[in-house]
Short mmCIF file of C-alpha atoms and ligand atoms in Angstrom, two decimals:
data_model
loop_
_atom_site.label_atom_id
_atom_site.label_comp_id
_atom_site.label_asym_id
_atom_site.label_seq_id
_atom_site.Cartn_x
_atom_site.Cartn_y
_atom_site.Cartn_z
CA MET E 9 -4.90 8.34 -25.42
CA ALA E 10 -2.97 5.20 -25.99
CA GLY E 11 -4.84 2.39 -27.30
CA VAL E 12 -7.70 4.10 -27.30
CA GLY E 13 -10.00 4.37 -30.93
CA THR E 14 -7.08 1.32 -32.29
CA ARG E 15 -9.01 -1.62 -33.76
CA ARG E 16 -8.17 -3.58 -31.22
CA TRP E 17 -10.76 -1.91 -29.47
CA PHE E 18 -13.66 -4.38 -30.60
CA ASP E 19 -11.37 -7.50 -30.41
CA ALA E 20 -14.41 -9.75 -28.60
CA ALA E 21 -14.15 -10.04 -25.15
CA PRO E 22 -14.69 -12.71 -23.68
CA ARG E 23 -17.80 -14.97 -23.40
CA GLY E 24 -19.57 -13.84 -20.09
CA VAL E 25 -17.00 -11.99 -18.66
CA GLU E 26 -18.73 -8.69 -17.38
CA THR E 27 -17.34 -5.68 -19.21
CA SER E 28 -17.36 -2.43 -19.04
CA TYR E 29 -15.66 1.01 -20.39
CA GLU E 30 -13.90 3.41 -18.08
CA PHE E 31 -11.07 5.45 -16.86
CA VAL E 32 -9.06 3.86 -15.66
CA GLU E 33 -6.68 5.63 -12.95
CA GLY E 34 -4.02 5.65 -9.75
CA TRP E 35 -5.60 5.93 -6.25
CA GLY E 36 -3.75 9.59 -6.41
CA MET E 37 -5.44 10.65 -9.76
CA ALA E 38 -1.93 12.29 -11.21
CA ALA E 39 -1.97 8.94 -13.72
CA GLY E 40 -5.03 7.24 -15.62
CA ALA E 41 -5.85 5.67 -18.66
CA PRO E 42 -8.93 4.65 -20.77
CA ALA E 43 -9.44 0.76 -20.89
CA ARG E 44 -11.20 -1.84 -20.93
CA VAL E 45 -13.04 -3.91 -18.20
CA LEU E 46 -13.27 -7.88 -17.41
CA ARG E 47 -14.17 -8.63 -14.91
CA PRO E 48 -14.23 -12.52 -14.01
CA ARG E 49 -17.06 -13.78 -10.97
CA SER E 50 -15.16 -17.60 -11.05
CA VAL E 51 -11.72 -18.82 -12.37
CA GLU E 52 -13.50 -20.89 -15.00
CA GLU E 53 -14.49 -16.91 -16.70
CA LEU E 54 -10.70 -16.16 -15.74
CA ALA E 55 -9.82 -18.99 -18.21
CA ARG E 56 -11.19 -17.89 -21.06
CA VAL E 57 -10.25 -14.43 -20.14
CA PHE E 58 -6.32 -15.38 -20.78
CA GLU E 59 -7.57 -18.17 -23.78
CA ALA E 60 -9.08 -14.73 -25.59
CA ALA E 61 -5.89 -12.67 -24.55
CA ARG E 62 -3.48 -15.32 -26.31
CA ARG E 63 -4.93 -15.36 -28.63
CA SER E 64 -5.19 -11.89 -29.30
CA GLY E 65 -1.99 -10.89 -27.46
CA ARG E 66 -4.06 -8.29 -25.72
CA LYS E 67 -2.13 -7.78 -22.88
CA LEU E 68 -4.10 -7.87 -19.01
CA ALA E 69 -3.02 -5.05 -16.29
CA LEU E 70 -3.97 -7.22 -13.39
CA ARG E 71 -6.22 -4.92 -10.61
CA GLY E 72 -7.51 -5.25 -7.37
CA ALA E 73 -9.19 -2.01 -5.47
CA GLY E 74 -6.61 0.46 -6.88
CA CYS E 75 -5.78 1.92 -3.99
CA SER E 76 -1.75 1.81 -5.61
CA TYR E 77 -0.83 5.01 -5.79
CA GLY E 78 0.77 5.20 -9.09
CA ASP E 79 0.59 3.53 -12.01
CA ALA E 80 0.67 0.02 -10.41
CA SER E 81 -3.19 -1.23 -11.94
CA VAL E 82 -3.21 1.46 -14.97
CA THR E 83 -2.65 0.07 -18.47
CA SER E 84 -2.82 2.80 -21.34
CA ASP E 85 -2.25 -0.24 -23.58
CA GLY E 86 -4.01 -3.48 -23.34
CA ASP E 87 -7.05 -4.77 -20.64
CA VAL E 88 -7.58 -3.73 -16.79
CA LEU E 89 -8.42 -7.04 -15.54
CA GLU E 90 -10.16 -5.91 -12.52
CA LEU E 91 -10.67 -9.17 -9.44
CA GLY E 92 -12.87 -8.00 -7.55
CA ALA E 93 -15.74 -9.80 -7.77
CA LEU E 94 -14.31 -13.79 -6.49
CA ALA E 95 -14.69 -12.01 -2.53
CA ARG E 96 -15.85 -15.09 -1.18
CA ILE E 97 -14.55 -15.70 2.10
CA ARG E 98 -14.15 -19.69 1.02
CA ALA E 99 -13.36 -20.78 4.79
CA TRP E 100 -12.10 -19.25 8.82
CA ASP E 101 -10.95 -21.18 11.50
CA PRO E 102 -11.60 -18.99 15.12
CA ALA E 103 -9.78 -21.91 16.44
CA SER E 104 -6.31 -21.05 14.33
CA GLY E 105 -7.14 -17.46 13.35
CA VAL E 106 -6.43 -18.89 9.51
CA ALA E 107 -8.39 -17.47 6.31
CA ASP E 108 -8.76 -18.88 3.19
CA CYS E 109 -9.54 -16.17 1.39
CA GLU E 110 -10.65 -15.85 -2.57
CA ALA E 111 -8.24 -12.59 -4.67
CA GLY E 112 -10.63 -10.08 -3.85
CA VAL E 113 -11.42 -10.33 -0.07
CA THR E 114 -10.84 -6.91 1.32
CA VAL E 115 -8.82 -6.20 4.12
CA GLU E 116 -12.23 -4.55 5.74
CA GLN E 117 -13.94 -8.30 4.85
CA LEU E 118 -11.06 -9.71 6.49
CA TRP E 119 -10.51 -8.50 9.85
CA LYS E 120 -14.85 -8.08 9.94
CA ARG E 121 -14.42 -11.78 10.04
CA SER E 122 -11.83 -12.80 12.43
CA LEU E 123 -11.98 -9.56 15.00
CA PRO E 124 -15.36 -11.05 16.78
CA ASP E 125 -13.48 -14.19 17.66
CA GLY E 126 -10.33 -12.12 19.13
CA TRP E 127 -8.46 -12.02 15.83
CA TRP E 128 -6.84 -9.37 14.18
CA PRO E 129 -4.81 -9.38 10.42
CA ARG E 130 -0.59 -9.37 11.41
CA VAL E 131 -0.28 -7.00 8.70
CA VAL E 132 -2.32 -4.27 8.00
CA SER E 133 -1.92 -1.36 5.47
CA GLY E 134 -3.45 2.36 6.82
CA THR E 135 -6.62 1.87 4.76
CA MET E 136 -8.66 -1.21 5.47
CA PHE E 137 -10.01 -1.37 1.45
CA PRO E 138 -7.31 -3.19 -0.69
CA THR E 139 -8.06 -6.78 -1.49
CA LEU E 140 -5.86 -9.27 -0.13
CA ALA E 141 -4.23 -10.45 -3.63
CA GLY E 142 -3.25 -6.20 -4.54
CA ALA E 143 -1.51 -7.02 -1.32
CA ALA E 144 0.24 -9.52 -1.61
CA ALA E 145 1.24 -8.66 -4.76
CA MET E 146 2.57 -5.17 -4.19
CA ASN E 147 3.96 -7.17 -0.17
CA ILE E 148 2.30 -4.60 1.79
CA HIS E 149 3.66 -3.57 5.07
CA GLY E 150 2.02 -2.49 8.26
CA LYS E 151 2.94 -0.18 11.20
CA ASN E 152 4.30 -3.01 12.89
CA ASN E 153 6.84 -4.32 9.58
CA TYR E 154 10.06 -3.95 12.44
CA ALA E 155 8.69 -6.68 14.37
CA VAL E 156 6.48 -8.89 12.25
CA GLY E 157 7.52 -8.07 8.24
CA THR E 158 5.18 -7.79 5.64
CA ILE E 159 2.10 -9.59 4.48
CA GLY E 160 4.36 -12.37 2.70
CA ASP E 161 4.59 -13.74 5.93
CA ALA E 162 1.78 -13.86 6.74
CA ILE E 163 0.70 -15.73 4.48
CA ARG E 164 0.43 -19.19 4.40
CA GLU E 165 -0.46 -20.72 1.06
CA PHE E 166 -1.79 -19.37 -2.63
CA ASP E 167 -3.27 -20.35 -5.65
CA LEU E 168 -1.95 -18.40 -8.90
CA VAL E 169 -3.31 -18.70 -12.70
CA THR E 170 -0.47 -17.89 -14.65
CA PRO E 171 -1.14 -16.66 -18.64
CA ARG E 172 -0.28 -19.87 -19.88
CA GLY E 173 -4.05 -21.23 -17.31
CA GLU E 174 -1.65 -23.18 -15.57
CA LEU E 175 -2.91 -22.95 -11.97
CA LEU E 176 0.05 -23.72 -8.79
CA THR E 177 -1.27 -24.24 -5.57
CA CYS E 178 2.27 -22.83 -3.70
CA ASP E 179 4.04 -22.44 -0.17
CA ARG E 180 7.47 -22.15 1.06
CA ALA E 181 7.09 -25.82 0.20
CA ARG E 182 5.92 -26.44 -3.54
CA HIS E 183 6.56 -23.84 -5.56
CA GLY E 184 8.74 -21.78 -3.33
CA GLU E 185 10.34 -19.71 -6.40
CA VAL E 186 6.57 -18.94 -7.75
CA PHE E 187 5.93 -18.19 -3.60
CA HIS E 188 8.61 -16.03 -3.31
CA ALA E 189 8.46 -13.89 -6.54
CA ALA E 190 5.01 -13.15 -7.28
CA ILE E 191 4.79 -11.72 -3.13
CA GLY E 192 5.89 -8.54 -3.92
CA GLY E 193 6.53 -9.58 -8.38
CA PHE E 194 3.68 -6.35 -8.57
CA GLY E 195 0.90 -8.69 -10.41
CA MET E 196 3.58 -10.40 -13.00
CA LEU E 197 3.26 -14.00 -12.41
CA GLY E 198 -0.14 -14.82 -12.60
CA VAL E 199 -3.31 -13.96 -11.05
CA PHE E 200 -3.97 -15.23 -7.27
CA THR E 201 -7.03 -16.49 -7.42
CA ARG E 202 -7.21 -18.19 -3.75
CA LEU E 203 -4.69 -16.99 -0.68
CA VAL E 204 -4.54 -18.71 3.06
CA VAL E 205 -3.34 -16.10 5.50
CA GLU E 206 -2.96 -16.83 8.86
CA THR E 207 -3.99 -13.63 11.40
CA LYS E 208 -2.69 -13.22 15.20
CA LYS E 209 -4.92 -13.69 18.73
CA VAL E 210 -5.66 -10.82 19.63
CA HIS E 211 -7.22 -9.83 23.90
CA SER E 212 -9.24 -6.66 23.70
CA GLY E 213 -10.16 -4.97 20.31
CA GLU E 214 -8.57 -2.02 21.59
CA LEU E 215 -4.36 -1.10 21.86
CA GLU E 216 -3.02 0.89 24.44
CA VAL E 217 -1.82 3.97 22.32
CA THR E 218 1.04 6.08 23.45
CA GLY E 219 2.09 9.76 21.82
CA ILE E 220 5.87 10.58 21.33
CA SER E 221 6.40 14.33 20.47
CA VAL E 222 9.78 15.03 18.87
CA PRO E 223 11.47 17.85 18.10
CA GLY E 224 13.15 16.59 15.63
CA LEU E 225 14.23 13.44 12.91
CA ALA E 226 17.15 12.78 15.80
CA GLU E 227 14.87 12.60 17.75
CA ALA E 228 12.54 11.20 16.00
CA LEU E 229 14.39 8.01 15.02
CA GLY E 230 16.47 7.30 18.25
CA GLU E 231 12.81 7.12 19.93
CA ILE E 232 11.50 4.29 17.91
CA GLU E 233 14.81 3.00 18.20
CA ALA E 234 14.87 2.87 21.91
CA ARG E 235 10.91 1.03 21.53
CA ARG E 236 11.66 -1.25 18.79
CA THR E 237 11.41 -4.43 20.92
CA SER E 238 9.05 -3.14 23.71
CA ALA E 239 6.18 -1.60 21.04
CA ASP E 240 4.01 -4.05 18.60
CA TYR E 241 3.03 -1.19 16.42
CA LEU E 242 5.40 2.29 16.00
CA VAL E 243 4.77 5.49 13.02
CA ALA E 244 5.61 9.53 13.28
CA TRP E 245 4.26 12.10 11.25
CA LEU E 246 6.51 14.41 10.72
CA ASP E 247 5.97 18.41 10.25
CA GLY E 248 6.95 18.37 6.28
CA PHE E 249 7.59 22.76 6.21
CA ALA E 250 8.90 22.82 9.51
CA ARG E 251 12.46 23.98 9.65
CA GLY E 252 16.34 24.36 10.69
CA ALA E 253 15.95 23.43 14.03
CA ASP E 254 12.85 22.17 13.77
CA LEU E 255 13.21 20.04 10.95
CA GLY E 256 11.71 16.47 11.01
CA ARG E 257 9.49 17.50 14.65
CA GLY E 258 6.32 15.02 14.67
CA LEU E 259 4.18 12.96 16.75
CA ILE E 260 5.11 9.16 16.86
CA HIS E 261 2.58 6.34 18.61
CA ALA E 262 3.46 4.06 20.06
CA ALA E 263 1.19 1.52 20.57
CA ARG E 264 0.67 -2.46 22.12
CA TYR E 265 -1.62 -5.15 22.18
CA LEU E 266 -3.77 -5.37 25.07
CA GLU E 267 -2.80 -8.60 27.87
CA PRO E 268 -5.33 -10.87 28.45
CA GLY E 269 -7.67 -9.92 31.63
CA GLU E 270 -6.27 -6.11 30.83
CA ASP E 271 -9.70 -5.61 28.81
CA ARG E 272 -13.00 -5.63 30.84
CA GLN E 273 -15.31 -6.26 28.58
CA PRO E 274 -13.65 -7.80 25.54
CA GLU E 275 -16.83 -9.73 24.03
CA GLN E 276 -17.74 -5.67 22.84
CA THR E 277 -14.01 -4.68 22.06
CA LEU E 278 -13.79 -7.12 19.73
CA SER E 279 -17.07 -6.49 18.28
CA VAL E 280 -17.37 -4.73 14.40
CA ARG E 281 -19.32 -1.80 16.89
CA HIS E 282 -17.03 -0.61 18.88
CA GLN E 283 -14.46 0.42 15.52
CA GLU E 284 -16.60 1.43 13.09
CA LEU E 285 -14.80 4.84 13.03
CA PRO E 286 -17.31 8.21 14.24
CA PRO E 287 -20.07 9.27 11.59
CA SER E 288 -19.18 13.09 12.33
CA ILE E 289 -15.47 14.62 12.55
CA LEU E 290 -16.30 17.93 15.11
CA GLY E 291 -19.69 18.12 13.97
CA VAL E 292 -19.32 17.68 9.84
CA PRO E 293 -20.52 14.33 7.90
CA LYS E 294 -17.88 11.89 7.05
CA SER E 295 -18.73 12.01 3.91
CA GLU E 296 -18.36 16.40 3.14
CA ALA E 297 -15.34 16.71 5.07
CA TRP E 298 -12.90 16.79 2.39
CA ARG E 299 -14.60 19.94 1.65
CA ALA E 300 -13.27 21.45 4.21
CA LEU E 301 -9.47 19.34 3.70
CA ARG E 302 -9.66 21.36 0.78
CA LEU E 303 -10.06 24.62 1.49
CA LEU E 304 -6.46 23.85 3.63
CA ASN E 305 -5.19 22.71 0.10
CA HIS E 306 -1.72 24.91 -0.45
CA ASP E 307 1.35 25.42 1.04
CA ALA E 308 -0.09 28.16 3.45
CA GLY E 309 -3.39 25.84 4.33
CA MET E 310 -1.29 22.89 5.38
CA ALA E 311 2.26 24.45 7.25
CA ALA E 312 -0.96 25.89 9.16
CA LEU E 313 -2.77 22.38 9.29
CA ASN E 314 0.62 20.60 9.73
CA ALA E 315 2.32 23.13 12.85
CA LEU E 316 -1.97 22.37 14.64
CA LYS E 317 -0.87 18.93 14.77
CA HIS E 318 2.71 19.48 16.75
CA ARG E 319 1.09 21.57 18.98
CA LEU E 320 -1.92 19.18 19.14
CA GLY E 321 0.65 16.56 19.80
CA VAL E 322 2.21 17.56 22.67
CA LEU E 323 -0.45 17.69 24.66
CA GLU E 324 -1.84 14.43 23.86
CA ALA E 325 2.01 13.40 24.48
CA ARG E 326 1.40 15.48 28.44
CA ARG E 327 -1.83 13.26 28.40
CA GLY E 328 -0.11 10.43 29.06
CA PRO E 329 -1.42 6.41 27.07
CA TYR E 330 -5.01 6.03 26.15
CA ARG E 331 -6.75 3.21 24.95
CA GLN E 332 -8.31 3.11 20.42
CA ALA E 333 -9.54 0.37 18.66
CA HIS E 334 -7.49 -2.10 16.54
CA ALA E 335 -9.81 0.17 13.08
CA ALA E 336 -8.95 3.35 14.65
CA PHE E 337 -5.33 2.90 15.19
CA ALA E 338 -4.24 0.95 12.19
CA PHE E 339 -6.53 2.73 9.90
CA LEU E 340 -6.63 6.43 10.40
CA LEU E 341 -6.36 7.83 6.46
CA ASP E 342 -10.64 6.02 6.54
CA TYR E 343 -11.33 8.37 8.86
CA VAL E 344 -12.50 10.39 5.84
CA PRO E 345 -13.93 8.87 3.82
CA ASN E 346 -12.09 10.54 -0.68
CA TRP E 347 -9.71 12.92 1.84
CA LYS E 348 -7.88 13.01 -1.61
CA TRP E 349 -10.02 14.50 -3.68
CA ALA E 350 -9.07 17.45 -1.37
CA TYR E 351 -5.81 17.36 -3.91
CA GLY E 352 -8.56 17.86 -7.32
CA ARG E 353 -10.44 15.98 -8.77
CA ARG E 354 -9.58 16.40 -12.96
CA GLY E 355 -7.69 17.71 -14.90
CA GLY E 356 -3.97 16.28 -14.38
CA ARG E 357 -4.65 17.29 -10.90
CA GLY E 358 -3.90 14.67 -7.30
CA LEU E 359 -1.23 13.71 -5.62
CA ILE E 360 1.86 11.43 -5.88
CA GLN E 361 3.56 9.69 -2.61
CA TYR E 362 7.38 9.01 -3.25
CA GLN E 363 8.18 6.96 -0.40
CA ALA E 364 11.62 5.96 -0.03
CA PHE E 365 13.39 3.36 1.85
CA VAL E 366 16.70 3.61 3.03
CA PRO E 367 18.95 1.07 5.26
CA HIS E 368 19.78 2.63 9.44
CA ALA E 369 22.54 4.00 8.92
CA ARG E 370 21.97 6.65 6.10
CA ALA E 371 18.51 7.22 6.95
CA HIS E 372 19.33 10.45 9.51
CA GLU E 373 21.92 12.21 6.92
CA VAL E 374 19.50 11.10 3.65
CA PHE E 375 16.41 12.00 5.50
CA ARG E 376 17.38 15.37 6.51
CA GLU E 377 18.40 16.39 2.47
CA ILE E 378 15.05 14.91 1.61
CA LEU E 379 13.17 17.21 3.58
CA ARG E 380 15.59 20.16 3.60
CA ALA E 381 16.13 20.38 -0.10
CA SER E 382 11.98 19.34 -1.07
CA GLN E 383 11.68 22.92 0.80
CA ALA E 384 14.08 24.40 -1.13
CA ALA E 385 12.85 23.12 -4.32
CA GLY E 386 10.07 24.84 -3.43
CA HIS E 387 7.29 21.09 -3.08
CA VAL E 388 6.86 21.03 0.16
CA PRO E 389 5.68 17.56 1.53
CA TYR E 390 1.90 18.03 2.46
CA LEU E 391 2.28 14.85 4.25
CA CYS E 392 5.06 12.97 5.96
CA VAL E 393 5.13 9.58 7.75
CA LEU E 394 7.94 7.64 9.34
CA LYS E 395 7.93 3.73 9.52
CA ARG E 396 10.95 1.16 10.70
CA HIS E 397 10.77 -2.31 8.32
CA ARG E 398 13.31 -5.45 8.42
CA PRO E 399 13.83 -6.84 5.47
CA ASP E 400 11.74 -10.39 4.32
CA PRO E 401 12.71 -12.89 1.68
CA PHE E 402 10.08 -11.97 -0.88
CA TRP E 403 12.97 -11.22 -4.39
CA LEU E 404 11.87 -7.81 -5.09
CA THR E 405 10.71 -6.48 -1.64
CA HIS E 406 11.15 -2.73 -0.97
CA ALA E 407 11.53 -2.85 2.76
CA CYS E 408 15.04 -2.88 4.20
CA ASP E 409 16.93 -2.78 7.52
CA GLY E 410 16.46 0.66 7.54
CA TRP E 411 13.49 3.21 7.23
CA SER E 412 10.92 4.22 5.08
CA LEU E 413 9.62 8.07 4.85
CA ALA E 414 6.67 8.18 3.19
CA LEU E 415 5.76 12.20 1.81
CA ASP E 416 2.27 13.89 0.00
CA PHE E 417 3.09 15.98 -2.83
CA LYS E 418 0.91 17.78 -4.30
CA VAL E 419 0.77 17.49 -8.18
CA THR E 420 -0.90 19.94 -10.18
CA PRO E 421 -0.39 20.68 -14.18
CA ALA E 422 1.80 23.85 -13.07
CA THR E 423 4.22 22.42 -10.89
CA ARG E 424 4.53 18.03 -12.48
CA ALA E 425 7.18 18.67 -14.72
CA SER E 426 9.02 20.82 -11.72
CA LEU E 427 7.92 18.17 -9.44
CA TRP E 428 9.48 14.66 -11.31
CA ARG E 429 12.54 16.87 -11.71
CA HIS E 430 13.10 17.53 -7.75
CA ALA E 431 11.17 13.34 -7.00
CA ARG E 432 14.74 12.40 -9.90
CA GLU E 433 17.21 14.43 -7.56
CA LEU E 434 15.35 13.22 -4.37
CA THR E 435 15.94 9.74 -5.92
CA GLU E 436 19.96 10.15 -6.73
CA LEU E 437 20.11 10.40 -3.10
CA VAL E 438 18.12 7.71 -2.06
CA LEU E 439 19.14 4.94 -4.94
CA ALA E 440 23.67 6.30 -3.67
CA ALA E 441 22.25 5.08 -0.15
CA GLN E 442 21.45 1.72 -1.67
CA GLY E 443 18.08 3.05 -0.58
CA ARG E 444 14.74 1.23 -2.26
CA PHE E 445 11.58 1.96 -3.39
CA TYR E 446 7.78 0.96 -3.50
CA PHE E 447 5.62 -0.15 -6.27
CA ALA E 448 2.36 0.31 -4.71
CA LYS E 449 3.38 4.43 -3.85
CA ASP E 450 5.39 4.56 -7.43
CA LEU E 451 4.95 6.76 -10.22
CA VAL E 452 8.61 8.56 -11.09
CA LEU E 453 10.61 6.48 -11.43
CA GLY E 454 12.95 5.15 -14.47
CA PRO E 455 14.00 2.62 -16.78
CA ASP E 456 17.55 2.11 -14.91
CA ASP E 457 16.91 2.93 -11.02
CA ALA E 458 14.91 -0.64 -10.82
CA ARG E 459 18.13 -2.33 -11.73
CA ARG E 460 20.38 -0.21 -8.93
CA MET E 461 18.06 -0.87 -6.04
CA PHE E 462 18.21 -5.00 -7.28
CA PRO E 463 21.05 -7.29 -7.15
CA ALA E 464 21.50 -8.47 -11.63
CA GLU E 465 20.67 -12.40 -10.36
CA ARG E 466 17.30 -11.22 -8.73
CA LEU E 467 16.26 -9.58 -11.34
CA ALA E 468 17.56 -11.92 -14.27
CA GLU E 469 15.79 -15.18 -12.04
CA PHE E 470 12.82 -12.86 -11.52
CA GLN E 471 12.67 -12.35 -15.20
CA ALA E 472 13.63 -15.58 -16.58
CA LEU E 473 10.38 -17.04 -14.25
CA LYS E 474 7.88 -14.21 -16.15
CA ARG E 475 9.26 -15.42 -18.92
CA ARG E 476 8.92 -19.12 -18.44
CA LEU E 477 4.43 -18.88 -16.75
CA ASP E 478 3.99 -15.86 -18.97
CA PRO E 479 5.56 -16.24 -22.00
CA ASP E 480 3.73 -14.26 -24.41
CA GLY E 481 3.80 -11.22 -22.10
CA LEU E 482 0.72 -10.24 -22.32
CA LEU E 483 0.61 -9.32 -17.82
CA ALA E 484 2.03 -5.79 -18.30
CA THR E 485 1.04 -2.08 -17.22
CA ASP E 486 1.77 1.04 -17.19
CA LEU E 487 4.42 0.60 -13.98
CA SER E 488 5.94 -2.44 -15.38
CA ARG E 489 6.84 -1.01 -19.37
CA ARG E 490 7.97 2.20 -16.97
CA VAL E 491 10.60 0.22 -14.73
CA PHE E 492 11.36 -2.42 -16.57
CA GLY E 493 10.28 -2.25 -20.09
CA ASP E 494 9.49 -4.84 -21.98
CA PHE E 495 10.37 -7.89 -20.11
CA ALA E 496 9.26 -10.50 -22.03
C1 LIG D 63 -4.84 5.85 1.66
C2 LIG D 63 -3.40 4.62 1.60
C3 LIG D 63 -2.68 4.16 2.77
C4 LIG D 63 -2.22 2.86 2.49
N1 LIG D 63 -1.03 2.68 3.12
C5 LIG D 63 -0.58 1.41 3.20
C6 LIG D 63 1.02 1.35 3.97
O1 LIG D 63 0.32 1.78 5.18
N2 LIG D 63 1.57 -0.02 3.58
C7 LIG D 63 1.83 -0.25 2.01
O2 LIG D 63 2.13 -1.51 2.12
N3 LIG D 63 0.48 0.24 1.53
C8 LIG D 63 -0.23 0.58 1.90
N4 LIG D 63 -1.09 1.12 1.16
C9 LIG D 63 -0.79 0.82 0.03
C10 LIG D 63 -1.92 0.42 -0.81
O3 LIG D 63 -2.15 -1.55 -0.32
C11 LIG D 63 -1.59 -0.96 -2.21
O4 LIG D 63 -1.18 -0.05 -3.61
C12 LIG D 63 -2.12 -2.57 -2.14
O5 LIG D 63 -1.65 -3.02 -2.54
C13 LIG D 63 -3.63 -1.96 -2.94
O6 LIG D 63 -4.21 -3.19 -2.75
P1 LIG D 63 -4.90 -2.77 -4.58
O7 LIG D 63 -6.02 -3.96 -3.68
O8 LIG D 63 -5.22 -2.19 -4.32
O9 LIG D 63 -4.78 -3.37 -5.27
P2 LIG D 63 -4.60 -2.53 -6.61
O10 LIG D 63 -3.83 -1.59 -6.57
O11 LIG D 63 -5.36 -2.41 -7.59
O12 LIG D 63 -2.74 -3.26 -7.63
C14 LIG D 63 -1.93 -3.48 -6.41
C15 LIG D 63 -0.91 -4.73 -7.98
O13 LIG D 63 -2.07 -6.45 -7.37
C16 LIG D 63 -1.37 -6.39 -9.00
N5 LIG D 63 -3.11 -7.31 -8.33
C17 LIG D 63 -4.36 -7.19 -7.96
N6 LIG D 63 -4.82 -8.26 -8.20
C18 LIG D 63 -4.25 -9.36 -8.23
C19 LIG D 63 -4.22 -11.03 -9.08
N7 LIG D 63 -5.38 -10.96 -8.74
N8 LIG D 63 -3.09 -11.39 -8.81
C20 LIG D 63 -1.75 -10.75 -8.73
N9 LIG D 63 -1.90 -8.99 -9.11
C21 LIG D 63 -2.86 -8.58 -8.69
C22 LIG D 63 -2.17 -5.39 -9.47
O14 LIG D 63 -1.35 -5.40 -10.98
C23 LIG D 63 -0.20 -4.15 -9.09
O15 LIG D 63 0.70 -4.59 -9.24
C24 LIG D 63 -2.35 2.63 1.00
C25 LIG D 63 -1.93 3.12 0.34
C26 LIG D 63 -3.68 3.74 0.33
C27 LIG D 63 -4.91 4.82 -1.17
#
């Protein structure tokens, strides 16, 4: 209970700012701490929060919707500053597809506003619940990262309120270095209060999706690489339990936007109603489906489920291309609300996602070893997802000209220590191949790893900017302390 029960809890909350005391955890439930949570409802209230923090020296951890898997928006020293109440779309232009949004507007709010006018967000994550500010702070990528870059590439401009109380309006030219450092800067340089984002013109509310079943890892990589210039989205699910010659078998989904005229009823498919996910799955109400998954949440159950998914994938691939609503394709994981609860809801249980980014030339060798070593260590990932990426200009970006393999590992009090040791071994493999990691998914990196991921001069520049914008080091999270120490 670090930071709790000390007199610092009794520092007065900033005047008029909604305040509560909660156990604040990462999305994967494997990290969390009790904290005072401040929820400013305006930029003026936010300024008062910073003023009070400068006086008291109390640290602040920024938080959006709390969808980062690990400890990126968790703190055991100081307050949580949650920006979800600033959630207005200030302006939407259906002619250009540009939205001017407050920080707490979610990906869901954005697509629900833009799609009926024929626009879809250029970059979305696998869930629609993140805020745009949280997405910008992590520089999120989608299943089209190899083609369009990260969300930073779709941001035109933002307002950032620094802990010193300045408001900086930044774009690629104005405060260009702040623009490129704060996107992907994991909430260390200031608070995004407004973001201007571009969306993409679409002529239908549906995509044409093709399933491609692959017998192994080499084929998965080869098929995606071959479709890179023709598909708008590419993602592969891999069976983490398949061994030997089947290692890395799985199902690729390639999708493309429809051309004008291909959809005979665009007004209907572009409606929000057409995008809504069905209310039940195989007759089970969606809200209860996680209970069914819980029954299978052990190695034998997940091995069977992965094998079944592979068989169904073979059948899907035979069926040929089909149409699917954007939301159903993009937010597959939202189909089962609270599916993470299948991993256990308290008592040190949960999941971590370990997402390794590896340059193209080394990806096959490193991912094969990651899958093999995980099976040998008895920590088999229950869900594995493979994606293609491309570099971008943001200072601390995770993306590279290469691939990522994201692995969901179950965490229990009994397996935690050995899982962390296993992750350490994998991390050494990835770093030796000039790979990187993604702070939105991380809970296992150590203090030297960032120095091995990014060029020294880049880190020095980021640190200098941090000192300039946040001289008292007020913005800090458990992630920043774990990976960077006290870098003010
Ligand atoms: C099921 C699931 C699927 C996902 N799929 C993907 C995916 O496909 N691709 C991908 O890239 N990510 C993915 N993610 C991760 C998710 O997109 C990121 O973690 C995102 O940052 C979450 O946004 P949030 O609003 O929840 O922010 P939080 O998780 O609360 O915070 C994220 C970071 O933003 C900072 N922050 C929050 N608000 C502000 C602000 N106003 N100003 C400055 N900094 C701020 C926080 O300090 C923290 O460092 C997935 C997550 C889940 C749970």
